[in-house]
Amino acid sequence: MKLLNRNSSDFLYQQVIDFIERQQKSGALRPGDKLPSLRKLSKQFEISVPTVKQAYIELERRGMVSARPQSGYYLKAQNARTLMPRPAKWKGGKPTEVKCRNIIETVHEVMHSPDTVALGISNPILAHPPDKTLARLMRNVLSKVAEKAVSYGSVIGDTKLRMQLAFRYQDLGVEVNVDDIVITNGAQEALSIALQCVAQRGDVIAVESPCFFGLIELIESLGMKALEVYTCPEEGLSISGLEEMIQVHKVKACLFCTAINNPLGSMMPDYQREMLVQLIEKYDLPLIEDDVYGDLYFGDARPKPAQLYSEKGLVMTCSSFSKTAAPGYRVGWLIPGKFEEQAKRIKRAQSCSTPMLQQWTLSEYLLSGDYDRHLAVLRKKLRANCERMRALVAEHFPEDVCISQPRGGSVLWIRCRSHVNTSLLFEPAIERGVSFAPGEIFSPAGKYKNYMRLSFGVQWSERIEQAIVNLAKLVKNYPAPE
């Protein structure tokens, strides 16, 4: 393509902008897509690379594109309502028991329905499944271990896998050695063990609000009570809000997604995470950090684990490969801090060991470098899916709907008008072939009735797009109050 007026730098600059805008309007470029490289457009338009870059910088200034270091420029969702409103005043709650167990059970029941587009369960690896690589590695492992594959393993897990995990934490600055890590049956068992180390039936556990419903249900199943703490849509847990709660209520322990919140997608800055640890250690309160989404950040660097800032050993880190590699393997881990002996004793009594074949396979996965390469691609696909889904929600849902702007993870948090009860939309949505997670299951007290969570951890397709359109129609047609 040649330009008509080669002497006007402004014209050259504007032609690049016009080209990108035409590509967007025609659908050739969609939210989350990577823009053509500077060099490619330079050749295509027969102009200099700096001129193309100047146009891209102007598009970034307008909010149309975003630059990613060492990756390029990407199209952003336009007209997506990103400002999730903050309450004028947070109404402090009180310790409570879960009130929405039936809805949680229903959300899980429809997860495996072949006739339903499952947007209600967060399963990020669907965006980029590593199944073929893992299958190859497992076959190699099986050829070496034979009958050992069906035997019991060590209570605390395979040494080689724990060593690989220790190396990764050391790279983040966390002083962890191989004996500090307990391999568990997924992060849920790690969280269960951690709670049992520091609390008993009837004790109060501080949680974020909104909070992943699996954590709420776990607390309830152990006979404990949850206390909601205000969580900012952008920067995560309110430190001052937590201190107020600690001073009013007899909090026994804290359980937070310290890196990337589920369902908000907010990410606590590292300095704020350090303040959190200083606060809990000031009051001698254990902190259980749920760090399953830590590797799924959208920014330039992985958020530091809270474990890094602990001086008293009161931080217990829980994570797994379920959100990043293989949910079906059920391999997680716990770094129990000063509660190491209790954790190992509870693990031995609770499940004795974790399947070895999956541990050996994942150990090889980490050692080969395939895991980190997979993560790099997975983060890119999730970020692209996020922009696509935000754009579709903005286009088809009512104009007064607010949409989160995740800093990582795989879910969107959406606020509908105050009179909309998303739990009442759940069954009609299933009938139309799409599931979502109603907002009230993210609060032990049943708040957030007009919210919903959608997962963009999917293989993008027309079926996904149609499911969002169908869901939007239900929200639009929800009867207004008389």
XYZ file of C-alpha atoms in Angstrom:
482
model
C 0.000 0.000 0.000
C 1.432 3.428 -0.982
C 0.530 6.794 0.426
C -0.323 9.750 -1.808
C 1.431 12.604 -0.013
C 4.885 11.409 0.935
C 5.967 14.903 2.087
C 3.507 15.257 4.951
C 4.609 13.488 8.123
C 1.222 14.259 9.697
C -0.508 12.526 6.799
C 1.729 9.467 7.095
C 1.098 9.330 10.821
C -2.678 9.658 10.431
C -2.835 7.008 7.720
C -1.511 4.388 10.142
C -4.117 5.400 12.726
C -6.883 5.283 10.120
C -5.724 1.839 8.999
C -5.893 0.409 12.534
C -9.313 1.976 13.098
C -10.627 0.443 9.848
C -9.245 -2.942 10.858
C -11.038 -2.652 14.180
C -14.377 -1.595 12.667
C -14.305 -4.380 10.083
C -13.531 -7.019 12.697
C -10.159 -7.882 11.171
C -8.647 -6.770 14.485
C -10.504 -7.706 17.656
C -9.936 -6.802 21.297
C -6.926 -8.710 22.573
C -5.394 -9.184 19.098
C -1.794 -8.201 18.496
C -1.323 -5.277 16.116
C 0.965 -5.655 13.085
C 4.621 -5.125 13.969
C 6.248 -1.748 13.446
C 8.509 -3.212 10.790
C 5.622 -4.865 8.933
C 3.597 -1.647 8.695
C 6.733 0.274 7.803
C 7.171 -1.935 4.736
C 3.446 -2.029 3.954
C 3.103 1.773 3.914
C 6.670 2.477 2.796
C 7.272 4.799 5.726
C 9.776 4.872 8.590
C 9.510 2.694 11.679
C 9.533 5.780 14.001
C 6.473 7.152 12.160
C 4.565 3.918 12.735
C 5.615 3.904 16.382
C 4.439 7.498 16.768
C 0.994 6.452 15.496
C 0.893 3.504 17.903
C 1.846 5.752 20.813
C -1.015 8.090 19.879
C -3.440 5.133 19.758
C -2.178 4.091 23.200
C -2.775 7.620 24.490
C -6.359 7.410 23.225
C -6.847 4.132 25.106
C -7.309 2.071 21.960
C -4.200 -0.084 22.305
C -1.842 -1.208 25.048
C 1.899 -1.792 24.813
C 3.390 -4.927 26.354
C 7.144 -5.032 26.973
C 9.027 -7.325 24.573
C 5.742 -8.338 22.995
C 4.237 -5.491 20.978
C 0.974 -3.529 20.827
C -2.489 -5.034 21.406
C -6.005 -3.810 20.716
C -7.995 -3.011 23.849
C -11.718 -3.368 24.450
C -13.455 -0.113 23.562
C -16.308 1.425 25.527
C -15.961 -1.212 28.258
C -17.180 0.274 31.508
C -14.179 -0.449 33.675
C -14.889 1.490 36.842
C -16.334 -0.920 39.370
C -18.034 1.393 41.883
C -16.764 1.622 45.433
C -19.292 1.947 48.247
C -19.540 5.427 49.777
C -19.065 3.698 53.108
C -18.266 0.059 53.710
C -20.804 -1.453 56.069
C -18.726 -3.605 58.376
C -20.196 -7.050 58.711
C -20.114 -9.599 61.456
C -18.932 -13.220 61.558
C -21.430 -15.360 59.715
C -22.089 -18.816 58.321
C -22.539 -19.512 54.622
C -26.103 -18.983 53.372
C -25.952 -20.052 49.738
C -24.747 -23.665 49.757
C -27.536 -24.866 47.441
C -26.547 -22.393 44.720
C -22.886 -23.401 45.025
C -23.878 -27.046 44.570
C -25.913 -26.171 41.463
C -22.989 -24.225 39.927
C -20.796 -27.323 40.333
C -23.466 -29.663 38.973
C -23.699 -27.925 35.591
C -19.918 -27.666 35.236
C -19.648 -30.882 33.220
C -22.837 -30.583 31.177
C -21.934 -31.041 27.474
C -24.878 -28.880 26.409
C -23.803 -25.860 28.455
C -21.100 -23.257 27.845
C -19.539 -23.297 31.318
C -18.634 -19.705 32.146
C -19.303 -20.251 35.845
C -16.176 -22.224 36.773
C -12.688 -20.730 36.612
C -10.492 -23.149 34.664
C -7.784 -20.984 33.024
C -5.857 -23.772 31.303
C -8.746 -24.312 28.887
C -7.373 -21.270 27.077
C -4.137 -23.148 26.374
C -4.209 -26.816 27.500
C -0.788 -28.460 27.979
C -2.299 -31.967 27.771
C -0.114 -33.281 24.931
C 3.132 -32.240 26.597
C 2.034 -33.673 29.933
C 0.888 -36.924 28.309
C 4.298 -37.341 26.665
C 6.115 -36.658 29.926
C 3.874 -39.067 31.835
C 4.596 -41.851 29.339
C 8.323 -41.243 29.807
C 7.926 -41.333 33.573
C 5.887 -44.555 33.456
C 8.589 -46.269 31.408
C 11.073 -45.568 34.196
C 9.152 -46.096 37.431
C 7.020 -49.193 36.629
C 5.295 -50.535 39.776
C 6.395 -47.533 41.883
C 3.739 -45.473 40.107
C 0.942 -47.184 42.070
C 2.713 -47.198 45.442
C 2.340 -44.823 48.365
C 4.708 -41.886 48.413
C 6.194 -39.718 51.130
C 3.699 -37.863 53.307
C 5.202 -34.502 52.348
C 5.641 -35.355 48.663
C 8.307 -36.094 46.077
C 11.667 -34.539 46.937
C 12.446 -33.643 43.337
C 9.191 -31.726 42.895
C 9.609 -29.914 46.210
C 13.124 -28.955 45.158
C 11.850 -27.461 41.891
C 9.253 -25.460 43.812
C 11.858 -24.279 46.321
C 14.039 -23.001 43.465
C 11.101 -21.021 42.069
C 10.406 -19.350 45.406
C 14.089 -18.587 45.859
C 14.017 -16.812 42.482
C 11.283 -14.578 43.965
C 13.476 -13.820 46.967
C 11.678 -16.146 49.393
C 13.966 -18.241 51.591
C 12.425 -21.687 51.195
C 14.210 -25.014 51.278
C 12.998 -28.401 50.163
C 11.892 -29.508 53.638
C 9.695 -26.424 54.118
C 7.186 -27.587 51.475
C 4.335 -30.094 51.876
C 2.780 -31.470 48.673
C -1.019 -31.707 48.929
C -4.033 -32.933 46.970
C -4.680 -29.591 45.315
C -4.726 -26.140 46.904
C -8.014 -26.924 48.655
C -6.317 -29.525 50.868
C -3.449 -27.116 51.508
C -5.949 -24.470 52.635
C -7.825 -26.987 54.774
C -4.616 -28.093 56.515
C -3.561 -24.488 57.065
C -6.907 -23.581 58.646
C -6.786 -26.600 60.929
C -3.278 -25.613 62.042
C -4.395 -22.250 63.378
C -8.130 -22.366 64.147
C -10.899 -24.552 65.581
C -14.665 -24.857 65.316
C -16.401 -21.590 66.109
C -13.344 -19.438 65.355
C -13.590 -16.351 63.137
C -11.635 -16.223 59.863
C -11.226 -12.889 58.043
C -11.806 -13.142 54.270
C -11.928 -10.709 51.356
C -15.271 -9.418 50.143
C -16.098 -10.619 47.560
C -14.396 -13.933 48.198
C -14.064 -17.150 46.168
C -16.989 -19.352 47.164
C -14.755 -22.425 47.596
C -13.002 -20.707 50.496
C -16.307 -19.739 52.084
C -17.580 -23.304 51.820
C -14.314 -24.691 53.232
C -14.519 -22.415 56.270
C -18.120 -23.451 56.835
C -17.305 -27.161 56.496
C -14.731 -26.844 59.293
C -17.314 -25.291 61.597
C -15.710 -21.845 61.478
C -17.208 -18.446 60.668
C -16.210 -15.974 57.967
C -15.797 -12.237 58.479
C -15.852 -10.085 55.331
C -13.256 -7.330 54.834
C -13.657 -4.633 52.167
C -11.604 -5.322 49.021
C -10.796 -2.628 46.446
C -11.602 -3.538 42.797
C -8.126 -2.419 41.703
C -5.660 -2.865 44.582
C -7.209 -5.625 46.628
C -7.733 -5.934 50.356
C -8.136 -2.781 52.449
C -5.399 -2.835 55.109
C -7.110 -0.169 57.226
C -10.407 -2.027 56.894
C -8.776 -5.215 58.130
C -7.299 -3.476 61.177
C -10.709 -2.062 62.067
C -12.201 -5.563 61.898
C -9.398 -7.005 64.034
C -10.032 -4.372 66.700
C -13.789 -5.029 66.775
C -13.953 -8.820 66.345
C -12.011 -11.741 67.789
C -10.321 -12.778 64.541
C -8.380 -16.033 64.786
C -6.734 -16.028 61.344
C -6.850 -14.364 57.913
C -7.407 -16.136 54.590
C -6.770 -13.935 51.530
C -5.921 -14.212 47.824
C -2.846 -12.080 48.395
C -1.835 -11.718 44.728
C -4.853 -11.781 42.375
C -8.330 -11.764 43.853
C -11.048 -14.109 42.652
C -13.572 -12.796 41.496
C -12.417 -9.141 41.257
C -9.158 -9.775 39.411
C -7.604 -7.014 41.546
C -3.908 -7.239 42.380
C -2.476 -5.977 45.632
C 0.751 -3.979 45.061
C 3.857 -5.515 46.622
C 4.280 -2.660 49.130
C 0.682 -3.160 50.292
C 1.282 -6.888 50.695
C 4.255 -6.055 52.903
C 2.014 -3.752 54.988
C -0.483 -6.610 55.332
C 2.169 -8.933 56.766
C 3.387 -6.229 59.142
C -0.182 -5.761 60.357
C -0.974 -9.413 60.992
C 2.363 -9.962 62.729
C 1.709 -6.886 64.882
C -1.423 -8.643 66.156
C 0.180 -12.150 66.064
C -2.461 -13.342 63.605
C -1.700 -16.152 61.130
C -2.154 -15.280 57.453
C -3.106 -18.040 55.007
C -2.327 -16.816 51.492
C -4.159 -18.416 48.599
C -1.678 -17.861 45.753
C -3.128 -20.091 43.016
C -3.374 -17.194 40.532
C 0.033 -15.656 41.255
C 1.572 -16.929 37.987
C -1.338 -15.615 35.892
C -0.493 -11.913 36.133
C -1.023 -9.569 33.161
C 1.640 -7.015 34.094
C 5.409 -6.982 33.742
C 6.314 -9.033 36.819
C 4.868 -11.689 39.090
C 3.513 -10.324 42.389
C 5.708 -11.254 45.355
C 4.268 -13.821 47.769
C 3.376 -12.503 51.224
C 5.698 -15.219 52.514
C 8.611 -12.989 51.451
C 7.826 -10.367 54.106
C 7.183 -12.645 57.090
C 9.591 -12.390 60.020
C 7.623 -14.405 62.583
C 6.690 -17.367 60.361
C 2.985 -16.523 60.614
C 2.372 -16.652 56.852
C 1.252 -19.962 55.333
C 1.399 -20.111 51.518
C -1.014 -22.339 49.576
C -0.902 -22.915 45.826
C -1.240 -25.576 43.140
C -0.907 -26.472 39.474
C -4.691 -26.566 39.067
C -5.001 -23.085 37.526
C -1.790 -23.195 35.504
C -1.225 -26.752 34.247
C -3.392 -29.699 35.288
C -6.489 -29.361 37.503
C -7.157 -33.092 37.163
C -3.773 -33.975 38.666
C -4.812 -32.485 42.016
C -1.273 -31.487 42.985
C -0.849 -28.501 45.274
C 1.479 -27.459 48.044
C 1.727 -25.716 51.381
C 4.565 -23.692 52.887
C 3.465 -23.780 56.543
C 5.956 -21.392 58.167
C 6.188 -21.912 61.923
C 3.286 -24.389 61.774
C 5.324 -27.040 59.929
C 4.961 -29.857 62.461
C 1.204 -29.401 62.813
C 0.799 -29.277 59.031
C 2.716 -32.494 58.444
C 0.763 -34.259 61.184
C -2.600 -33.160 59.761
C -1.534 -34.129 56.225
C -0.559 -37.602 57.434
C -3.884 -38.059 59.234
C -6.002 -36.521 56.488
C -4.744 -38.166 53.280
C -1.422 -39.873 54.019
C 0.135 -38.902 50.660
C -0.409 -37.420 47.204
C -0.329 -39.578 44.018
C 3.276 -39.947 42.868
C 2.841 -40.344 39.102
C 1.394 -36.850 38.760
C 4.133 -35.405 40.970
C 6.900 -37.010 38.900
C 5.296 -35.784 35.686
C 5.012 -32.218 36.950
C 8.570 -32.332 38.236
C 9.781 -33.185 34.729
C 7.539 -30.469 33.337
C 9.204 -27.828 35.495
C 12.706 -29.177 34.957
C 12.375 -29.211 31.148
C 11.421 -25.537 30.952
C 8.148 -26.455 29.214
C 6.114 -25.166 32.160
C 7.470 -21.616 31.935
C 7.049 -21.561 28.161
C 3.462 -22.743 28.627
C 2.802 -20.028 31.232
C 4.028 -17.300 28.897
C 1.579 -18.380 26.179
C -1.258 -18.963 28.662
C -0.951 -15.434 30.080
C -1.088 -13.931 26.583
C -4.186 -15.925 25.649
C -5.959 -15.109 28.905
C -5.237 -11.423 28.477
C -6.567 -11.516 24.907
C -9.679 -13.410 26.034
C -10.193 -10.867 28.807
C -10.290 -7.978 26.332
C -12.610 -9.887 23.997
C -15.068 -10.751 26.737
C -15.050 -7.247 28.188
C -15.779 -5.866 24.731
C -18.683 -8.278 24.192
C -20.204 -7.555 27.599
C -19.900 -3.811 26.963
C -21.546 -4.203 23.563
C -24.471 -6.457 24.471
C -25.250 -5.971 28.183
C -27.266 -2.940 29.360
C -25.337 0.339 29.430
C -25.546 0.648 33.212
C -23.616 -2.602 33.750
C -20.126 -2.192 35.263
C -17.247 -4.495 34.302
C -14.062 -5.256 36.217
C -10.651 -4.740 34.643
C -8.634 -7.739 35.888
C -4.896 -7.467 36.555
C -4.623 -11.226 36.077
C -6.476 -14.504 36.570
C -9.320 -15.689 34.356
C -12.610 -14.116 35.471
C -14.699 -10.958 35.047
C -16.790 -9.498 37.864
C -19.909 -7.768 36.555
C -22.365 -5.518 38.376
C -25.917 -5.273 37.065
C -28.578 -2.793 38.202
C -29.439 -3.045 41.895
C -32.843 -4.687 41.353
C -31.385 -7.604 39.331
C -31.025 -10.858 41.269
C -28.539 -12.936 39.273
C -29.399 -16.106 41.209
C -32.859 -15.918 39.645
C -31.234 -15.730 36.205
C -29.224 -18.900 36.739
C -31.847 -21.479 35.726
C -33.050 -19.515 32.654
C -29.423 -19.184 31.585
C -28.907 -22.951 31.842
C -31.978 -23.430 29.663
C -30.293 -21.233 27.059
C -27.077 -23.221 27.206
C -24.844 -20.988 29.333
C -23.801 -21.027 32.972
C -22.268 -18.331 35.167
C -21.553 -17.848 38.869
C -24.196 -15.748 40.692
C -22.733 -12.984 42.830
C -24.242 -13.929 46.177
C -22.158 -17.115 46.465
C -19.069 -14.890 46.795
C -20.246 -13.599 50.162
C -20.965 -15.679 53.292
C -23.735 -13.207 54.096
C -25.241 -13.427 50.604
C -24.238 -9.950 49.401
C -23.643 -9.111 45.726
C -27.034 -10.374 44.564
C -26.854 -8.118 41.478
C -23.359 -9.315 40.483
C -22.127 -12.234 38.404
C -18.782 -13.818 37.579
C -17.858 -14.940 34.060
C -14.794 -16.977 33.176
C -12.663 -16.064 30.150
C -10.478 -19.134 30.694
C -11.884 -20.716 27.524
C -10.992 -21.728 23.990
C -12.459 -18.722 22.205
C -15.129 -19.529 19.621
C -18.413 -18.330 18.148
C -20.174 -20.551 20.680
C -18.610 -18.519 23.513
C -19.675 -15.267 21.869
C -23.234 -16.472 21.366
C -23.413 -17.597 24.997
C -22.521 -14.079 26.160
C -25.145 -12.587 23.824
C -27.768 -14.994 25.230
C -26.816 -14.058 28.779
C -26.998 -10.369 27.917
C -30.590 -10.800 26.674
C -31.607 -12.296 30.023
C -30.096 -9.365 31.912
C -31.739 -6.838 29.565
C -35.141 -8.505 29.913
C -35.029 -8.753 33.711
C -38.250 -7.107 34.943
C -37.787 -3.604 36.287
C -39.286 -2.740 39.709
C -42.772 -1.258 39.590
